[in-house]
Amino acid sequence: MKKMTIKAFAATAMLMLAPVAGFASGGGVHLDHVKIDMGDKASLQRGFKLFANYCLSCHAASYARYNRTASDLGISEILLKENLIFTGAKVHSPMHVAMPADGAKDWFGKTPPDLSVIARSRGTDWVYTYLRSFYLDPKKATGTNNTVFKDVGMPHVLWELQGWQEAEHDEHGEVTHLKLVEPGSMQPAEYDAAVRDLVNFLAYLGEPAQLERSRLGPWVLLFLLLFSFVAYLLKKEYWKDVH
Ligand code: HEC
């Protein structure tokens, strides 16, 4: 009886997890792996710059404030104001979009979602692959499609950097390969590195406390060490008279 219960429990758990696993893997599409390193401040800064320049016009990151993000990433307030805020927002404002949400819906058919936690909900590999997988598709209103997100409403906003890709199909019409047909301002490896910076930044946005945790970590350990030492001295002091 007990065994059955455990089996039933395992089966239920598997069933509950199955859709999550399917979703995370992007529905069978191959995802390229990206190495995230939130300790790499230079990469986070480059990612922030790309995000402010190419994404914030449509997507908000309203859980994040400009000045908190800048100070986490070691960016001065002057640099922040001059280079990263385009919406006329104040330094302490959350990152909202200039465009009204219903306007975006009219233009793209979908409201661009808030990207504060996108790296956590979709996974970093998914976002990394997605941003490198736009290809020309004349049947679409945006002129492009995406292998990871079929019929996506978002245009290929990084085309200046990546250039344009065309898809090669197999006999069933499935995309087998993407080929660069018109280069952008970046070499393919450079573009991959830029997207990695951007995804690194999005991962940070999803968990800004991560940086704070790694900064605090050594101090907490030091405190514990000192505390153990004091406790040890105290123990010796107490037991001295007992022996
Ligand atoms: C011109 C407006 C526009 C810009 C600029 C833009 N996006 Fe989008 N994005 C959209 C729209 C619209 C959607 C919703 C697409 C859909 O659901 O079909 C979207 C969807 C997405 C998604 C998928 C969200 C999901 O449903 O899981 C991600 C990830 C994303 N965008 C990232 C970015 C990043 C990163 C940038 C900057 C490099 C960016 N976008 C710039 C309009 C934009």
PDB file of C-alpha atoms and ligand atoms in Angstrom:
ATOM      1  CA  MET A   1       0.000   0.000   0.000  1.00  0.00           C
ATOM      2  CA  LYS A   2       2.743   2.336   1.012  1.00  0.00           C
ATOM      3  CA  LYS A   3       4.723   1.487  -2.127  1.00  0.00           C
ATOM      4  CA  MET A   4       1.718   2.261  -4.290  1.00  0.00           C
ATOM      5  CA  THR A   5       1.360   5.635  -2.685  1.00  0.00           C
ATOM      6  CA  ILE A   6       4.967   6.514  -3.389  1.00  0.00           C
ATOM      7  CA  LYS A   7       4.579   5.337  -6.984  1.00  0.00           C
ATOM      8  CA  ALA A   8       1.402   7.344  -7.407  1.00  0.00           C
ATOM      9  CA  PHE A   9       3.112  10.338  -5.901  1.00  0.00           C
ATOM     10  CA  ALA A  10       6.093   9.992  -8.259  1.00  0.00           C
ATOM     11  CA  ALA A  11       3.787   9.681 -11.251  1.00  0.00           C
ATOM     12  CA  THR A  12       1.842  12.781 -10.248  1.00  0.00           C
ATOM     13  CA  ALA A  13       5.059  14.717  -9.697  1.00  0.00           C
ATOM     14  CA  MET A  14       6.333  13.662 -13.136  1.00  0.00           C
ATOM     15  CA  LEU A  15       3.076  14.730 -14.741  1.00  0.00           C
ATOM     16  CA  MET A  16       3.268  18.078 -13.022  1.00  0.00           C
ATOM     17  CA  LEU A  17       6.856  18.614 -14.070  1.00  0.00           C
ATOM     18  CA  ALA A  18       6.469  17.446 -17.655  1.00  0.00           C
ATOM     19  CA  PRO A  19       5.004  20.668 -19.067  1.00  0.00           C
ATOM     20  CA  VAL A  20       7.684  22.693 -17.291  1.00  0.00           C
ATOM     21  CA  ALA A  21      10.430  20.558 -18.808  1.00  0.00           C
ATOM     22  CA  GLY A  22       8.841  20.815 -22.248  1.00  0.00           C
ATOM     23  CA  PHE A  23       8.541  24.555 -21.969  1.00  0.00           C
ATOM     24  CA  ALA A  24      12.094  25.034 -20.767  1.00  0.00           C
ATOM     25  CA  SER A  25      13.485  23.077 -23.672  1.00  0.00           C
ATOM     26  CA  GLY A  26      11.696  25.359 -26.115  1.00  0.00           C
ATOM     27  CA  GLY A  27       9.386  22.679 -27.481  1.00  0.00           C
ATOM     28  CA  GLY A  28      12.001  20.457 -29.082  1.00  0.00           C
ATOM     29  CA  VAL A  29      13.995  23.219 -30.769  1.00  0.00           C
ATOM     30  CA  HIS A  30      17.724  22.936 -30.214  1.00  0.00           C
ATOM     31  CA  LEU A  31      18.968  25.611 -27.825  1.00  0.00           C
ATOM     32  CA  ASP A  32      22.556  26.855 -27.756  1.00  0.00           C
ATOM     33  CA  HIS A  33      24.121  26.981 -24.348  1.00  0.00           C
ATOM     34  CA  VAL A  34      25.317  30.297 -22.949  1.00  0.00           C
ATOM     35  CA  LYS A  35      27.663  30.685 -20.018  1.00  0.00           C
ATOM     36  CA  ILE A  36      26.287  33.211 -17.543  1.00  0.00           C
ATOM     37  CA  ASP A  37      28.727  35.037 -15.293  1.00  0.00           C
ATOM     38  CA  MET A  38      27.177  37.699 -13.102  1.00  0.00           C
ATOM     39  CA  GLY A  39      30.586  38.423 -11.635  1.00  0.00           C
ATOM     40  CA  ASP A  40      31.686  39.810 -15.014  1.00  0.00           C
ATOM     41  CA  LYS A  41      30.821  43.490 -14.494  1.00  0.00           C
ATOM     42  CA  ALA A  42      32.146  44.615 -17.881  1.00  0.00           C
ATOM     43  CA  SER A  43      29.843  42.134 -19.596  1.00  0.00           C
ATOM     44  CA  LEU A  44      26.864  43.286 -17.484  1.00  0.00           C
ATOM     45  CA  GLN A  45      27.609  46.919 -18.355  1.00  0.00           C
ATOM     46  CA  ARG A  46      27.762  46.152 -22.083  1.00  0.00           C
ATOM     47  CA  GLY A  47      24.520  44.179 -21.713  1.00  0.00           C
ATOM     48  CA  PHE A  48      22.819  47.092 -19.951  1.00  0.00           C
ATOM     49  CA  LYS A  49      23.865  49.419 -22.764  1.00  0.00           C
ATOM     50  CA  LEU A  50      22.450  47.087 -25.425  1.00  0.00           C
ATOM     51  CA  PHE A  51      19.277  46.678 -23.404  1.00  0.00           C
ATOM     52  CA  ALA A  52      18.778  50.453 -23.009  1.00  0.00           C
ATOM     53  CA  ASN A  53      19.513  51.068 -26.691  1.00  0.00           C
ATOM     54  CA  TYR A  54      17.625  48.231 -28.340  1.00  0.00           C
ATOM     55  CA  CYS A  55      14.988  46.823 -25.995  1.00  0.00           C
ATOM     56  CA  LEU A  56      13.615  49.475 -23.645  1.00  0.00           C
ATOM     57  CA  SER A  57      11.801  51.253 -26.460  1.00  0.00           C
ATOM     58  CA  CYS A  58       9.256  48.416 -26.423  1.00  0.00           C
ATOM     59  CA  HIS A  59       9.891  46.294 -23.313  1.00  0.00           C
ATOM     60  CA  ALA A  60       9.851  47.515 -19.737  1.00  0.00           C
ATOM     61  CA  ALA A  61      11.842  46.062 -16.891  1.00  0.00           C
ATOM     62  CA  SER A  62       9.673  47.636 -14.276  1.00  0.00           C
ATOM     63  CA  TYR A  63      11.021  45.649 -11.318  1.00  0.00           C
ATOM     64  CA  ALA A  64      14.377  47.365 -11.845  1.00  0.00           C
ATOM     65  CA  ARG A  65      15.303  50.951 -11.047  1.00  0.00           C
ATOM     66  CA  TYR A  66      17.901  52.757 -13.132  1.00  0.00           C
ATOM     67  CA  ASN A  67      20.059  53.976 -10.254  1.00  0.00           C
ATOM     68  CA  ARG A  68      20.025  50.664  -8.375  1.00  0.00           C
ATOM     69  CA  THR A  69      21.044  48.839 -11.556  1.00  0.00           C
ATOM     70  CA  ALA A  70      23.759  51.379 -12.321  1.00  0.00           C
ATOM     71  CA  SER A  71      25.225  51.198  -8.826  1.00  0.00           C
ATOM     72  CA  ASP A  72      25.134  47.369  -8.833  1.00  0.00           C
ATOM     73  CA  LEU A  73      27.009  47.425 -12.122  1.00  0.00           C
ATOM     74  CA  GLY A  74      29.498  50.124 -11.129  1.00  0.00           C
ATOM     75  CA  ILE A  75      28.137  52.779 -13.523  1.00  0.00           C
ATOM     76  CA  SER A  76      28.257  56.431 -12.399  1.00  0.00           C
ATOM     77  CA  GLU A  77      25.108  58.547 -12.312  1.00  0.00           C
ATOM     78  CA  ILE A  78      26.513  60.907 -14.954  1.00  0.00           C
ATOM     79  CA  LEU A  79      27.215  58.067 -17.361  1.00  0.00           C
ATOM     80  CA  LEU A  80      23.790  56.658 -16.597  1.00  0.00           C
ATOM     81  CA  LYS A  81      22.008  59.920 -17.403  1.00  0.00           C
ATOM     82  CA  GLU A  82      24.028  60.646 -20.521  1.00  0.00           C
ATOM     83  CA  ASN A  83      24.155  57.205 -22.087  1.00  0.00           C
ATOM     84  CA  LEU A  84      21.471  54.940 -20.767  1.00  0.00           C
ATOM     85  CA  ILE A  85      18.271  56.847 -20.070  1.00  0.00           C
ATOM     86  CA  PHE A  86      16.417  57.756 -23.252  1.00  0.00           C
ATOM     87  CA  THR A  87      12.887  57.992 -21.981  1.00  0.00           C
ATOM     88  CA  GLY A  88      13.342  61.185 -19.962  1.00  0.00           C
ATOM     89  CA  ALA A  89      12.951  59.092 -16.786  1.00  0.00           C
ATOM     90  CA  LYS A  90      14.522  60.129 -13.473  1.00  0.00           C
ATOM     91  CA  VAL A  91      17.516  58.145 -12.221  1.00  0.00           C
ATOM     92  CA  HIS A  92      15.487  56.551  -9.441  1.00  0.00           C
ATOM     93  CA  SER A  93      12.553  55.546 -11.692  1.00  0.00           C
ATOM     94  CA  PRO A  94      11.778  51.972 -12.633  1.00  0.00           C
ATOM     95  CA  MET A  95      12.584  51.099 -16.260  1.00  0.00           C
ATOM     96  CA  HIS A  96       9.283  51.793 -17.990  1.00  0.00           C
ATOM     97  CA  VAL A  97       8.690  52.035 -21.718  1.00  0.00           C
ATOM     98  CA  ALA A  98       8.049  55.267 -23.552  1.00  0.00           C
ATOM     99  CA  MET A  99       5.477  53.595 -25.793  1.00  0.00           C
ATOM    100  CA  PRO A 100       1.919  53.098 -24.482  1.00  0.00           C
ATOM    101  CA  ALA A 101       1.076  49.394 -24.109  1.00  0.00           C
ATOM    102  CA  ASP A 102      -2.014  49.477 -26.352  1.00  0.00           C
ATOM    103  CA  GLY A 103      -0.037  51.261 -29.095  1.00  0.00           C
ATOM    104  CA  ALA A 104       2.431  48.383 -29.082  1.00  0.00           C
ATOM    105  CA  LYS A 105      -0.419  45.921 -29.264  1.00  0.00           C
ATOM    106  CA  ASP A 106      -1.846  47.654 -32.339  1.00  0.00           C
ATOM    107  CA  TRP A 107       1.496  47.630 -34.102  1.00  0.00           C
ATOM    108  CA  PHE A 108       2.788  44.174 -33.224  1.00  0.00           C
ATOM    109  CA  GLY A 109      -0.394  42.262 -32.434  1.00  0.00           C
ATOM    110  CA  LYS A 110       1.027  41.506 -28.964  1.00  0.00           C
ATOM    111  CA  THR A 111       2.078  43.696 -26.074  1.00  0.00           C
ATOM    112  CA  PRO A 112       5.830  43.296 -25.576  1.00  0.00           C
ATOM    113  CA  PRO A 113       6.099  41.606 -22.163  1.00  0.00           C
ATOM    114  CA  ASP A 114       8.039  43.043 -19.225  1.00  0.00           C
ATOM    115  CA  LEU A 115      11.527  41.533 -19.323  1.00  0.00           C
ATOM    116  CA  SER A 116      12.403  41.790 -15.602  1.00  0.00           C
ATOM    117  CA  VAL A 117      12.297  38.034 -15.066  1.00  0.00           C
ATOM    118  CA  ILE A 118      12.424  36.714 -18.640  1.00  0.00           C
ATOM    119  CA  ALA A 119      15.776  34.972 -18.126  1.00  0.00           C
ATOM    120  CA  ARG A 120      14.205  32.989 -15.308  1.00  0.00           C
ATOM    121  CA  SER A 121      10.891  32.202 -16.968  1.00  0.00           C
ATOM    122  CA  ARG A 122      12.296  31.199 -20.376  1.00  0.00           C
ATOM    123  CA  GLY A 123      15.810  30.248 -19.327  1.00  0.00           C
ATOM    124  CA  THR A 124      19.040  31.927 -20.428  1.00  0.00           C
ATOM    125  CA  ASP A 125      19.756  29.381 -23.210  1.00  0.00           C
ATOM    126  CA  TRP A 126      16.332  30.060 -24.693  1.00  0.00           C
ATOM    127  CA  VAL A 127      16.769  33.859 -24.747  1.00  0.00           C
ATOM    128  CA  TYR A 128      20.324  33.520 -26.107  1.00  0.00           C
ATOM    129  CA  THR A 129      19.179  31.279 -28.954  1.00  0.00           C
ATOM    130  CA  TYR A 130      16.050  33.356 -29.608  1.00  0.00           C
ATOM    131  CA  LEU A 131      17.977  36.602 -30.132  1.00  0.00           C
ATOM    132  CA  ARG A 132      20.253  34.875 -32.677  1.00  0.00           C
ATOM    133  CA  SER A 133      17.510  33.029 -34.578  1.00  0.00           C
ATOM    134  CA  PHE A 134      15.558  35.648 -36.516  1.00  0.00           C
ATOM    135  CA  TYR A 135      15.376  34.947 -40.250  1.00  0.00           C
ATOM    136  CA  LEU A 136      13.833  36.626 -43.280  1.00  0.00           C
ATOM    137  CA  ASP A 137      10.260  35.532 -43.945  1.00  0.00           C
ATOM    138  CA  PRO A 138       8.360  37.656 -46.471  1.00  0.00           C
ATOM    139  CA  LYS A 139       5.068  36.069 -45.357  1.00  0.00           C
ATOM    140  CA  LYS A 140       5.290  37.866 -41.999  1.00  0.00           C
ATOM    141  CA  ALA A 141       4.240  41.450 -41.305  1.00  0.00           C
ATOM    142  CA  THR A 142       7.580  42.133 -39.613  1.00  0.00           C
ATOM    143  CA  GLY A 143       9.456  40.557 -42.550  1.00  0.00           C
ATOM    144  CA  THR A 144      11.030  38.047 -40.160  1.00  0.00           C
ATOM    145  CA  ASN A 145      10.295  34.869 -38.285  1.00  0.00           C
ATOM    146  CA  ASN A 146      12.143  33.013 -35.552  1.00  0.00           C
ATOM    147  CA  THR A 147      13.090  29.339 -35.194  1.00  0.00           C
ATOM    148  CA  VAL A 148      12.697  29.354 -31.393  1.00  0.00           C
ATOM    149  CA  PHE A 149       9.498  31.445 -31.277  1.00  0.00           C
ATOM    150  CA  LYS A 150       7.471  30.663 -34.365  1.00  0.00           C
ATOM    151  CA  ASP A 151       5.501  33.570 -35.870  1.00  0.00           C
ATOM    152  CA  VAL A 152       6.802  35.936 -33.224  1.00  0.00           C
ATOM    153  CA  GLY A 153       5.396  39.487 -33.275  1.00  0.00           C
ATOM    154  CA  MET A 154       8.775  41.047 -32.462  1.00  0.00           C
ATOM    155  CA  PRO A 155      10.827  42.411 -35.369  1.00  0.00           C
ATOM    156  CA  HIS A 156      14.550  41.589 -35.633  1.00  0.00           C
ATOM    157  CA  VAL A 157      15.641  44.677 -33.713  1.00  0.00           C
ATOM    158  CA  LEU A 158      19.341  43.732 -33.680  1.00  0.00           C
ATOM    159  CA  TRP A 159      19.588  43.427 -37.487  1.00  0.00           C
ATOM    160  CA  GLU A 160      22.084  46.284 -37.739  1.00  0.00           C
ATOM    161  CA  LEU A 161      24.477  44.264 -35.605  1.00  0.00           C
ATOM    162  CA  GLN A 162      23.785  40.725 -36.801  1.00  0.00           C
ATOM    163  CA  GLY A 163      22.680  41.350 -40.380  1.00  0.00           C
ATOM    164  CA  TRP A 164      20.024  39.187 -42.045  1.00  0.00           C
ATOM    165  CA  GLN A 165      19.711  35.409 -42.021  1.00  0.00           C
ATOM    166  CA  GLU A 166      17.808  33.163 -44.396  1.00  0.00           C
ATOM    167  CA  ALA A 167      16.395  29.766 -43.492  1.00  0.00           C
ATOM    168  CA  GLU A 168      17.068  26.514 -45.278  1.00  0.00           C
ATOM    169  CA  HIS A 169      14.210  24.009 -45.083  1.00  0.00           C
ATOM    170  CA  ASP A 170      13.912  20.228 -45.303  1.00  0.00           C
ATOM    171  CA  GLU A 171      11.251  18.466 -47.392  1.00  0.00           C
ATOM    172  CA  HIS A 172       8.648  18.920 -44.602  1.00  0.00           C
ATOM    173  CA  GLY A 173       9.184  22.657 -44.569  1.00  0.00           C
ATOM    174  CA  GLU A 174      11.033  22.538 -41.230  1.00  0.00           C
ATOM    175  CA  VAL A 175      13.935  24.948 -40.811  1.00  0.00           C
ATOM    176  CA  THR A 176      17.216  23.030 -40.784  1.00  0.00           C
ATOM    177  CA  HIS A 177      19.771  25.770 -40.892  1.00  0.00           C
ATOM    178  CA  LEU A 178      20.130  29.554 -40.800  1.00  0.00           C
ATOM    179  CA  LYS A 179      22.527  31.206 -43.212  1.00  0.00           C
ATOM    180  CA  LEU A 180      23.825  34.760 -42.962  1.00  0.00           C
ATOM    181  CA  VAL A 181      22.959  36.391 -46.298  1.00  0.00           C
ATOM    182  CA  GLU A 182      23.723  39.998 -45.444  1.00  0.00           C
ATOM    183  CA  PRO A 183      26.320  40.736 -42.781  1.00  0.00           C
ATOM    184  CA  GLY A 184      25.703  43.339 -40.082  1.00  0.00           C
ATOM    185  CA  SER A 185      28.239  45.590 -38.399  1.00  0.00           C
ATOM    186  CA  MET A 186      29.462  42.674 -36.250  1.00  0.00           C
ATOM    187  CA  GLN A 187      31.166  39.409 -37.160  1.00  0.00           C
ATOM    188  CA  PRO A 188      29.063  36.360 -36.142  1.00  0.00           C
ATOM    189  CA  ALA A 189      31.332  35.600 -33.152  1.00  0.00           C
ATOM    190  CA  GLU A 190      31.185  39.237 -32.055  1.00  0.00           C
ATOM    191  CA  TYR A 191      27.405  39.196 -32.310  1.00  0.00           C
ATOM    192  CA  ASP A 192      27.202  36.009 -30.216  1.00  0.00           C
ATOM    193  CA  ALA A 193      29.369  37.693 -27.578  1.00  0.00           C
ATOM    194  CA  ALA A 194      27.139  40.793 -27.588  1.00  0.00           C
ATOM    195  CA  VAL A 195      24.017  38.677 -27.157  1.00  0.00           C
ATOM    196  CA  ARG A 196      25.745  36.826 -24.335  1.00  0.00           C
ATOM    197  CA  ASP A 197      26.330  40.174 -22.592  1.00  0.00           C
ATOM    198  CA  LEU A 198      22.677  41.050 -23.076  1.00  0.00           C
ATOM    199  CA  VAL A 199      21.491  37.714 -21.688  1.00  0.00           C
ATOM    200  CA  ASN A 200      23.944  38.041 -18.808  1.00  0.00           C
ATOM    201  CA  PHE A 201      22.333  41.386 -18.039  1.00  0.00           C
ATOM    202  CA  LEU A 202      18.826  39.899 -18.274  1.00  0.00           C
ATOM    203  CA  ALA A 203      19.889  37.141 -15.872  1.00  0.00           C
ATOM    204  CA  TYR A 204      21.098  39.814 -13.463  1.00  0.00           C
ATOM    205  CA  LEU A 205      17.761  41.691 -13.851  1.00  0.00           C
ATOM    206  CA  GLY A 206      15.941  38.529 -12.829  1.00  0.00           C
ATOM    207  CA  GLU A 207      17.974  38.286  -9.691  1.00  0.00           C
ATOM    208  CA  PRO A 208      19.663  41.541  -8.736  1.00  0.00           C
ATOM    209  CA  ALA A 209      20.157  40.243  -5.193  1.00  0.00           C
ATOM    210  CA  GLN A 210      22.636  37.724  -6.611  1.00  0.00           C
ATOM    211  CA  LEU A 211      25.365  40.362  -6.889  1.00  0.00           C
ATOM    212  CA  GLU A 212      24.693  41.552  -3.350  1.00  0.00           C
ATOM    213  CA  ARG A 213      24.835  37.952  -2.113  1.00  0.00           C
ATOM    214  CA  SER A 214      28.224  37.264  -3.647  1.00  0.00           C
ATOM    215  CA  ARG A 215      29.518  40.542  -2.210  1.00  0.00           C
ATOM    216  CA  LEU A 216      28.247  39.666   1.271  1.00  0.00           C
ATOM    217  CA  GLY A 217      29.288  35.999   1.164  1.00  0.00           C
ATOM    218  CA  PRO A 218      32.945  36.377   2.278  1.00  0.00           C
ATOM    219  CA  TRP A 219      31.934  38.707   5.133  1.00  0.00           C
ATOM    220  CA  VAL A 220      29.359  36.250   6.398  1.00  0.00           C
ATOM    221  CA  LEU A 221      31.977  33.478   6.368  1.00  0.00           C
ATOM    222  CA  LEU A 222      34.465  35.693   8.162  1.00  0.00           C
ATOM    223  CA  PHE A 223      31.863  36.518  10.778  1.00  0.00           C
ATOM    224  CA  LEU A 224      31.072  32.843  11.309  1.00  0.00           C
ATOM    225  CA  LEU A 225      34.755  32.040  11.655  1.00  0.00           C
ATOM    226  CA  LEU A 226      35.329  34.778  14.225  1.00  0.00           C
ATOM    227  CA  PHE A 227      32.187  33.796  16.070  1.00  0.00           C
ATOM    228  CA  SER A 228      33.302  30.148  16.263  1.00  0.00           C
ATOM    229  CA  PHE A 229      36.635  31.261  17.641  1.00  0.00           C
ATOM    230  CA  VAL A 230      34.991  33.378  20.359  1.00  0.00           C
ATOM    231  CA  ALA A 231      32.620  30.518  21.178  1.00  0.00           C
ATOM    232  CA  TYR A 232      35.608  28.190  21.459  1.00  0.00           C
ATOM    233  CA  LEU A 233      37.378  30.568  23.870  1.00  0.00           C
ATOM    234  CA  LEU A 234      34.216  30.863  25.905  1.00  0.00           C
ATOM    235  CA  LYS A 235      33.852  27.082  26.091  1.00  0.00           C
ATOM    236  CA  LYS A 236      37.444  26.760  27.277  1.00  0.00           C
ATOM    237  CA  GLU A 237      36.827  29.382  29.925  1.00  0.00           C
ATOM    238  CA  TYR A 238      33.701  27.611  31.239  1.00  0.00           C
ATOM    239  CA  TRP A 239      35.187  24.147  31.318  1.00  0.00           C
ATOM    240  CA  LYS A 240      38.424  25.263  32.963  1.00  0.00           C
ATOM    241  CA  ASP A 241      36.944  24.982  36.464  1.00  0.00           C
ATOM    242  CA  VAL A 242      35.088  21.730  35.791  1.00  0.00           C
ATOM    243  CA  HIS A 243      38.231  19.711  35.029  1.00  0.00           C
TER     244      HIS A 243
HETATM  245  C1  HEC B   1       9.823  47.163 -31.727  1.00  0.00           C
HETATM  246  C2  HEC B   1       9.433  46.651 -30.440  1.00  0.00           C
HETATM  247  C3  HEC B   1      10.355  45.636 -29.772  1.00  0.00           C
HETATM  248  C4  HEC B   1      11.695  45.809 -29.466  1.00  0.00           C
HETATM  249  C5  HEC B   1      12.557  47.025 -29.735  1.00  0.00           C
HETATM  250  C6  HEC B   1      12.106  44.603 -28.796  1.00  0.00           C
HETATM  251  N1  HEC B   1      11.060  43.725 -28.702  1.00  0.00           N
HETATM  252 FE1  HEC B   1      11.089  41.920 -27.787  1.00  0.00          FE
HETATM  253  N2  HEC B   1       9.132  41.630 -28.255  1.00  0.00           N
HETATM  254  C7  HEC B   1       8.328  42.540 -28.903  1.00  0.00           C
HETATM  255  C8  HEC B   1       6.991  41.991 -29.042  1.00  0.00           C
HETATM  256  C9  HEC B   1       5.795  42.676 -29.706  1.00  0.00           C
HETATM  257  C10 HEC B   1       7.025  40.707 -28.434  1.00  0.00           C
HETATM  258  C11 HEC B   1       5.870  39.723 -28.289  1.00  0.00           C
HETATM  259  C12 HEC B   1       5.961  38.777 -29.421  1.00  0.00           C
HETATM  260  C13 HEC B   1       4.834  37.760 -29.448  1.00  0.00           C
HETATM  261  O1  HEC B   1       4.317  37.367 -28.400  1.00  0.00           O
HETATM  262  O2  HEC B   1       4.527  37.343 -30.572  1.00  0.00           O
HETATM  263  C14 HEC B   1       8.407  40.516 -27.953  1.00  0.00           C
HETATM  264  C15 HEC B   1       8.848  39.365 -27.336  1.00  0.00           C
HETATM  265  C16 HEC B   1      10.102  39.201 -26.778  1.00  0.00           C
HETATM  266  C17 HEC B   1      10.561  38.022 -26.061  1.00  0.00           C
HETATM  267  C18 HEC B   1       9.746  36.770 -25.835  1.00  0.00           C
HETATM  268  C19 HEC B   1       8.891  36.953 -24.646  1.00  0.00           C
HETATM  269  C20 HEC B   1       8.067  35.737 -24.315  1.00  0.00           C
HETATM  270  O3  HEC B   1       6.918  35.705 -24.708  1.00  0.00           O
HETATM  271  O4  HEC B   1       8.612  34.859 -23.671  1.00  0.00           O
HETATM  272  C21 HEC B   1      11.839  38.276 -25.641  1.00  0.00           C
HETATM  273  C22 HEC B   1      12.745  37.349 -24.850  1.00  0.00           C
HETATM  274  C23 HEC B   1      12.183  39.581 -26.123  1.00  0.00           C
HETATM  275  N3  HEC B   1      11.118  40.117 -26.807  1.00  0.00           N
HETATM  276  C24 HEC B   1      13.415  40.163 -25.902  1.00  0.00           C
HETATM  277  C25 HEC B   1      13.788  41.395 -26.445  1.00  0.00           C
HETATM  278  C26 HEC B   1      15.105  41.953 -26.282  1.00  0.00           C
HETATM  279  C27 HEC B   1      16.226  41.339 -25.468  1.00  0.00           C
HETATM  280  C28 HEC B   1      15.107  43.114 -26.964  1.00  0.00           C
HETATM  281  C29 HEC B   1      16.273  44.049 -27.185  1.00  0.00           C
HETATM  282  C30 HEC B   1      17.386  43.486 -27.907  1.00  0.00           C
HETATM  283  C31 HEC B   1      13.777  43.294 -27.560  1.00  0.00           C
HETATM  284  N4  HEC B   1      13.001  42.214 -27.218  1.00  0.00           N
HETATM  285  C32 HEC B   1      13.390  44.393 -28.321  1.00  0.00           C
HETATM  286  C33 HEC B   1       8.697  43.785 -29.370  1.00  0.00           C
HETATM  287  C34 HEC B   1       9.965  44.328 -29.276  1.00  0.00           C
END
